[in-house]
């Protein structure tokens, strides 16, 4: 989808909604507050949005994960190589901006997602640069992944990434034709039976068209088509790095949406609470008002001593949040919370899996090491010898 098509569809959607208050609810107020541009004129402008999230967090996340094992390093490097190939295919340039911090954060989020046993259907609210698709696409347990985005630039960037990663398994709901009944026509075929030469000499040849019912793995929803999200039920709803960035109306709206679409046994998850001016406590209260209650919240995890391990503290790169519907039976299996922070149930198996509390320490990798691995693998896959990198 290009900018002109997006704006045409957005104007049409806004006219159908026919309410300024409902439309403005989805205006990205945090971006406006900081003067962050969310409109672009062409797809070339999207290159500037590839590395604008999670700056300087590579080392902090490497510390949180306590290093990477060799297989994890391979997963991260493979994701970065897929990203590089996307850039080459989409922007046609030799110089590739490598968002190491952004990709490291998205790799970590995708890895935490793997700690949630039931994750066949996942919804993400506000996917930002869309880099997480390079990793969740490799998780075979995720059968359907849906995204919501209200910022034009990020929506368009996400569509480019998703179409590259998922191909025909991607469905973009911003296209006016998706699921819409036919609303226009001039009856040419019917009239050609009377005058076959309407289009010129000879007989009009009817076009051959094939009906195809898509069964996409990934679907992307713009703000004016969120009614279709309400038709679904999800095992996991994510809202990474944006909970403090919603307007009050939008936060109330999305808390209700989450309550509507999250399965009773589902999990709401956020890695990073965002950089907005709203207190995170406000977002949590709005979610609790919709009967979505906290299960984990904090920026570190204290592990008590055991017969085989001394007491320790695991520092998280950013604040993390896990919540769930009040009817989730998992809530009855943990001890009541005493009101202090951080809120962590360290004996819960899902919590331990999400945050890698039983994972052996890996090797601390540097930005330089990861970059070299990416260059070697990228050139190897292109049929070029890695030795040629020395001259670049």
XYZ file of C-alpha atoms in Angstrom:
392
model
C 0.000 0.000 0.000
C 1.255 3.480 -0.851
C 0.553 6.792 0.865
C -2.129 7.907 -1.588
C -4.047 4.636 -1.250
C -3.837 4.768 2.547
C -5.156 8.315 2.718
C -7.958 7.572 0.269
C -9.021 4.597 2.395
C -8.677 6.622 5.599
C -10.868 9.443 4.266
C -13.470 6.932 3.165
C -13.378 5.215 6.558
C -13.638 8.505 8.437
C -16.683 9.473 6.345
C -18.346 6.154 7.146
C -17.708 6.627 10.878
C -18.983 10.208 10.533
C -17.857 11.337 13.989
C -14.972 13.684 14.716
C -14.815 12.526 18.331
C -14.494 8.872 17.323
C -11.867 9.692 14.700
C -9.804 11.918 16.999
C -9.774 9.188 19.645
C -7.254 7.342 17.472
C -5.001 10.325 16.806
C -1.503 9.469 18.149
C -1.358 12.211 20.765
C 2.039 11.238 22.190
C 3.675 11.670 18.795
C 1.968 15.049 18.379
C 3.107 16.101 21.850
C 6.754 15.478 20.974
C 6.515 16.739 17.385
C 7.143 13.255 15.963
C 5.957 13.199 12.314
C 3.527 10.402 11.448
C 2.739 11.374 7.826
C 4.934 10.464 4.860
C 4.741 11.409 1.198
C 6.182 8.268 -0.378
C 7.560 4.891 0.622
C 11.142 6.195 0.433
C 10.341 8.363 3.460
C 9.766 5.192 5.486
C 13.510 4.505 5.644
C 13.746 7.208 8.305
C 11.446 5.154 10.585
C 13.470 1.937 10.599
C 15.644 2.853 13.587
C 13.657 5.243 15.775
C 12.662 2.943 18.646
C 14.507 1.597 21.698
C 17.761 3.454 21.082
C 20.707 2.397 23.294
C 18.902 -0.627 24.765
C 20.968 -3.363 23.126
C 23.321 -3.798 26.081
C 20.537 -3.434 28.670
C 18.526 -6.228 27.044
C 21.651 -8.366 26.645
C 22.136 -7.967 30.399
C 18.497 -8.829 31.139
C 18.805 -12.013 29.077
C 22.147 -12.801 30.737
C 23.750 -13.251 27.341
C 22.784 -15.392 24.354
C 23.409 -19.063 23.668
C 24.714 -19.960 20.217
C 21.275 -20.995 18.946
C 19.770 -17.744 20.237
C 22.511 -15.735 18.557
C 21.642 -17.563 15.329
C 17.971 -16.617 15.750
C 18.833 -12.957 16.313
C 21.274 -12.861 13.385
C 18.799 -14.635 11.085
C 16.166 -12.037 11.961
C 18.617 -9.236 11.228
C 19.550 -10.823 7.901
C 15.871 -11.071 6.944
C 15.568 -7.396 7.849
C 18.564 -6.523 5.642
C 17.122 -8.485 2.736
C 13.830 -6.647 3.215
C 15.641 -3.299 3.034
C 17.460 -4.303 -0.136
C 14.243 -5.506 -1.769
C 12.141 -2.539 -0.637
C 14.478 0.435 -0.803
C 17.091 -0.791 -3.273
C 20.102 0.646 -1.501
C 23.562 -0.659 -0.623
C 23.591 1.185 2.701
C 21.420 -0.537 5.291
C 20.559 1.069 8.607
C 20.908 -1.731 11.166
C 18.575 -1.119 14.155
C 20.434 -3.345 16.618
C 18.663 -2.031 19.721
C 15.230 -2.153 18.122
C 15.753 -5.663 16.782
C 17.217 -6.865 20.074
C 14.146 -5.576 21.921
C 11.794 -7.211 19.444
C 13.698 -10.488 19.606
C 13.358 -10.393 23.384
C 9.613 -9.665 23.140
C 9.126 -12.545 20.692
C 11.119 -14.836 22.988
C 9.013 -13.835 26.000
C 5.928 -14.544 23.938
C 7.185 -18.119 23.507
C 6.940 -18.507 27.288
C 3.140 -18.232 27.068
C 1.949 -21.778 26.301
C -1.313 -20.791 24.575
C -0.454 -18.299 21.832
C -2.115 -19.573 18.679
C -3.902 -16.243 18.146
C -2.060 -13.033 19.010
C -3.142 -9.393 18.708
C -0.648 -6.541 18.982
C -1.816 -2.978 19.553
C 0.629 -0.442 18.130
C 3.447 -2.406 16.511
C 5.673 0.633 15.874
C 8.295 -0.045 13.221
C 6.938 -3.576 12.813
C 10.320 -5.237 13.384
C 8.826 -7.970 15.561
C 7.430 -9.640 12.421
C 10.938 -10.778 11.523
C 10.826 -12.964 14.654
C 7.201 -13.947 15.343
C 6.997 -15.208 11.763
C 9.362 -18.003 12.827
C 7.186 -19.102 15.772
C 5.102 -21.982 14.412
C 2.882 -21.974 17.522
C 1.457 -18.605 16.396
C -1.192 -19.515 13.852
C -2.644 -16.018 13.477
C -1.003 -12.685 14.275
C -3.055 -9.493 14.034
C -1.843 -5.895 14.327
C -3.564 -2.582 15.032
C -1.859 0.670 14.044
C -3.178 4.252 13.923
C -0.042 6.164 12.805
C 0.206 6.432 9.020
C 3.994 6.071 8.709
C 4.160 3.029 10.959
C 1.123 1.440 9.331
C 2.722 1.726 5.905
C 6.079 0.449 7.128
C 4.381 -2.513 8.790
C 2.544 -3.362 5.555
C 5.816 -3.389 3.609
C 7.468 -5.641 6.203
C 4.499 -7.993 6.520
C 4.061 -8.334 2.781
C 7.769 -9.146 2.436
C 7.820 -11.611 5.348
C 4.447 -13.324 4.855
C 3.766 -12.829 1.131
C 0.211 -13.851 0.190
C -0.328 -14.901 3.824
C -0.751 -11.209 4.710
C -4.077 -9.340 4.600
C -4.186 -5.536 4.796
C -7.575 -4.293 5.996
C -6.841 -0.708 4.981
C -7.514 -1.687 1.376
C -11.035 -0.506 0.605
C -11.729 -3.695 -1.349
C -11.085 -6.084 1.558
C -14.401 -7.638 2.487
C -16.365 -4.790 0.921
C -19.364 -5.412 -1.360
C -19.175 -4.182 -4.927
C -20.509 -0.619 -4.961
C -19.782 0.535 -8.523
C -20.133 -0.619 -12.123
C -21.381 0.519 -15.546
C -22.976 -2.699 -16.831
C -20.576 -3.080 -19.753
C -20.966 -6.837 -20.073
C -24.747 -6.633 -20.215
C -24.723 -3.853 -22.797
C -22.046 -5.561 -24.896
C -24.607 -8.227 -25.696
C -26.462 -5.489 -27.582
C -23.433 -3.681 -29.014
C -20.324 -5.914 -29.028
C -18.299 -3.060 -30.542
C -18.639 -0.637 -27.600
C -14.889 -0.843 -26.936
C -14.024 -0.831 -30.627
C -14.007 -3.217 -33.558
C -14.352 -6.899 -32.832
C -16.176 -8.834 -30.153
C -15.822 -7.885 -26.479
C -13.913 -10.601 -24.666
C -15.100 -11.092 -21.135
C -12.353 -10.940 -18.513
C -11.533 -14.128 -16.659
C -11.496 -13.595 -12.900
C -10.709 -16.101 -10.183
C -12.393 -15.929 -6.800
C -9.936 -16.532 -3.981
C -10.816 -16.712 -0.297
C -7.753 -15.731 1.672
C -6.756 -17.568 4.836
C -4.058 -15.198 6.046
C -1.680 -15.830 8.891
C -1.212 -12.103 9.476
C -3.841 -9.366 9.322
C -3.323 -5.650 9.813
C -6.115 -3.307 10.907
C -6.201 0.498 10.590
C -8.068 2.546 13.155
C -11.211 2.881 11.018
C -11.723 -0.882 10.729
C -11.440 -1.953 14.341
C -14.976 -3.387 14.358
C -13.493 -6.374 12.555
C -11.042 -6.952 15.392
C -14.023 -7.387 17.715
C -15.079 -10.451 15.721
C -12.026 -12.345 17.030
C -10.840 -13.964 20.242
C -7.162 -13.970 21.154
C -4.911 -16.000 23.429
C -2.517 -13.065 23.838
C -2.920 -9.311 23.421
C 0.322 -7.287 23.375
C 0.760 -3.543 23.644
C 4.513 -2.975 23.787
C 6.052 0.403 24.629
C 2.879 2.494 24.368
C 0.643 2.166 27.447
C 1.572 5.645 28.702
C 1.035 7.191 25.250
C -2.741 6.829 24.798
C -5.161 9.690 25.251
C -7.638 9.115 28.132
C -10.407 8.317 25.642
C -8.182 5.931 23.668
C -7.023 4.130 26.824
C -10.607 3.580 27.918
C -11.499 2.414 24.402
C -8.624 -0.057 24.156
C -9.171 -1.389 27.672
C -12.719 -2.260 26.601
C -11.455 -3.739 23.333
C -8.944 -5.915 25.195
C -11.663 -7.106 27.585
C -13.872 -7.949 24.603
C -11.361 -9.929 22.519
C -9.090 -11.559 25.120
C -10.082 -15.132 25.924
C -10.987 -15.836 29.584
C -7.767 -17.867 29.770
C -5.785 -15.247 27.830
C -2.838 -13.026 28.764
C -2.239 -9.316 28.210
C 1.464 -8.532 27.918
C 3.581 -5.404 27.523
C 7.366 -5.226 27.325
C 8.037 -1.568 28.187
C 5.231 0.752 29.262
C 6.111 3.518 26.793
C 7.559 7.010 26.823
C 4.384 9.082 27.108
C 3.451 11.607 29.780
C 0.564 9.601 31.239
C 1.307 7.717 34.475
C 1.370 3.949 33.986
C -0.903 3.680 37.011
C -3.652 5.359 34.965
C -3.384 2.737 32.223
C -3.424 -0.076 34.772
C -6.528 1.375 36.462
C -8.309 1.607 33.119
C -7.522 -2.029 32.378
C -8.633 -3.055 35.854
C -11.895 -1.161 35.321
C -12.457 -3.525 32.393
C -11.775 -6.508 34.723
C -8.252 -7.131 33.412
C -6.114 -7.555 36.537
C -2.337 -7.414 37.101
C -0.358 -10.643 37.264
C 3.157 -9.218 36.888
C 4.445 -5.638 37.009
C 7.935 -4.334 37.607
C 11.433 -3.583 36.410
C 13.233 -6.350 38.289
C 12.573 -9.827 39.670
C 13.854 -11.021 43.031
C 14.388 -14.762 43.260
C 14.491 -16.255 46.759
C 17.241 -18.614 47.785
C 16.815 -22.332 47.183
C 18.839 -25.376 48.236
C 20.780 -25.137 44.957
C 20.839 -21.396 44.335
C 21.539 -18.215 46.268
C 19.014 -15.379 46.326
C 19.386 -13.103 43.312
C 17.882 -10.116 41.525
C 17.203 -10.107 37.762
C 17.144 -6.567 36.386
C 14.845 -6.003 33.413
C 15.811 -3.589 30.648
C 12.382 -1.933 30.892
C 9.248 -2.292 32.964
C 7.139 -5.300 32.006
C 3.431 -5.921 32.530
C 1.355 -9.098 32.461
C -2.387 -8.961 33.134
C -5.292 -11.313 32.571
C -9.093 -11.457 32.760
C -10.354 -11.792 36.298
C -11.887 -15.148 35.332
C -8.534 -16.660 34.302
C -8.119 -19.809 36.449
C -4.376 -19.157 36.699
C -5.107 -16.367 39.183
C -6.406 -18.913 41.685
C -3.155 -20.877 41.607
C -0.898 -18.112 42.960
C -0.632 -16.527 46.381
C -2.577 -13.282 46.944
C -0.528 -10.168 46.225
C 0.602 -8.210 49.279
C 0.398 -4.852 47.501
C 4.136 -4.243 47.183
C 6.215 -3.861 44.033
C 7.422 -5.500 41.964
C 4.468 -7.828 41.528
C 5.970 -11.171 40.465
C 4.834 -14.739 41.098
C 8.226 -16.412 40.888
C 6.757 -19.884 41.502
C 4.444 -19.642 38.495
C 5.658 -21.757 35.567
C 4.536 -19.279 32.884
C 6.238 -16.368 34.618
C 9.447 -18.362 34.874
C 9.257 -19.272 31.193
C 8.443 -15.750 29.974
C 11.330 -14.168 31.883
C 13.776 -17.049 31.528
C 14.203 -17.557 35.261
C 15.390 -21.153 34.764
C 17.423 -20.450 31.646
C 21.185 -21.023 32.012
C 23.363 -17.978 31.446
C 24.558 -17.385 27.906
C 27.452 -15.369 26.524
C 27.368 -11.575 26.533
C 27.536 -10.539 22.882
C 28.656 -7.126 21.680
C 27.120 -4.938 19.020
C 30.271 -5.382 16.948
C 30.123 -9.179 17.144
C 26.475 -9.291 16.079
C 27.109 -6.830 13.243
C 29.972 -8.945 11.880
C 27.829 -12.093 12.043
C 25.076 -10.315 10.111
C 27.486 -9.115 7.412
C 28.989 -12.564 6.997
C 25.644 -14.330 6.749
C 24.080 -11.700 4.493
C 26.917 -11.944 1.985
C 27.075 -15.734 2.227
C 23.401 -15.985 1.326
C 23.982 -13.674 -1.606
C 26.707 -15.991 -2.904
C 29.523 -13.596 -2.063
C 32.542 -14.679 -0.024
C 32.662 -13.267 3.478
C 36.280 -12.219 2.868
C 35.021 -9.472 0.571
C 33.721 -7.658 3.650
C 37.232 -6.638 4.624
C 37.274 -4.086 1.843
C 34.004 -2.442 2.867
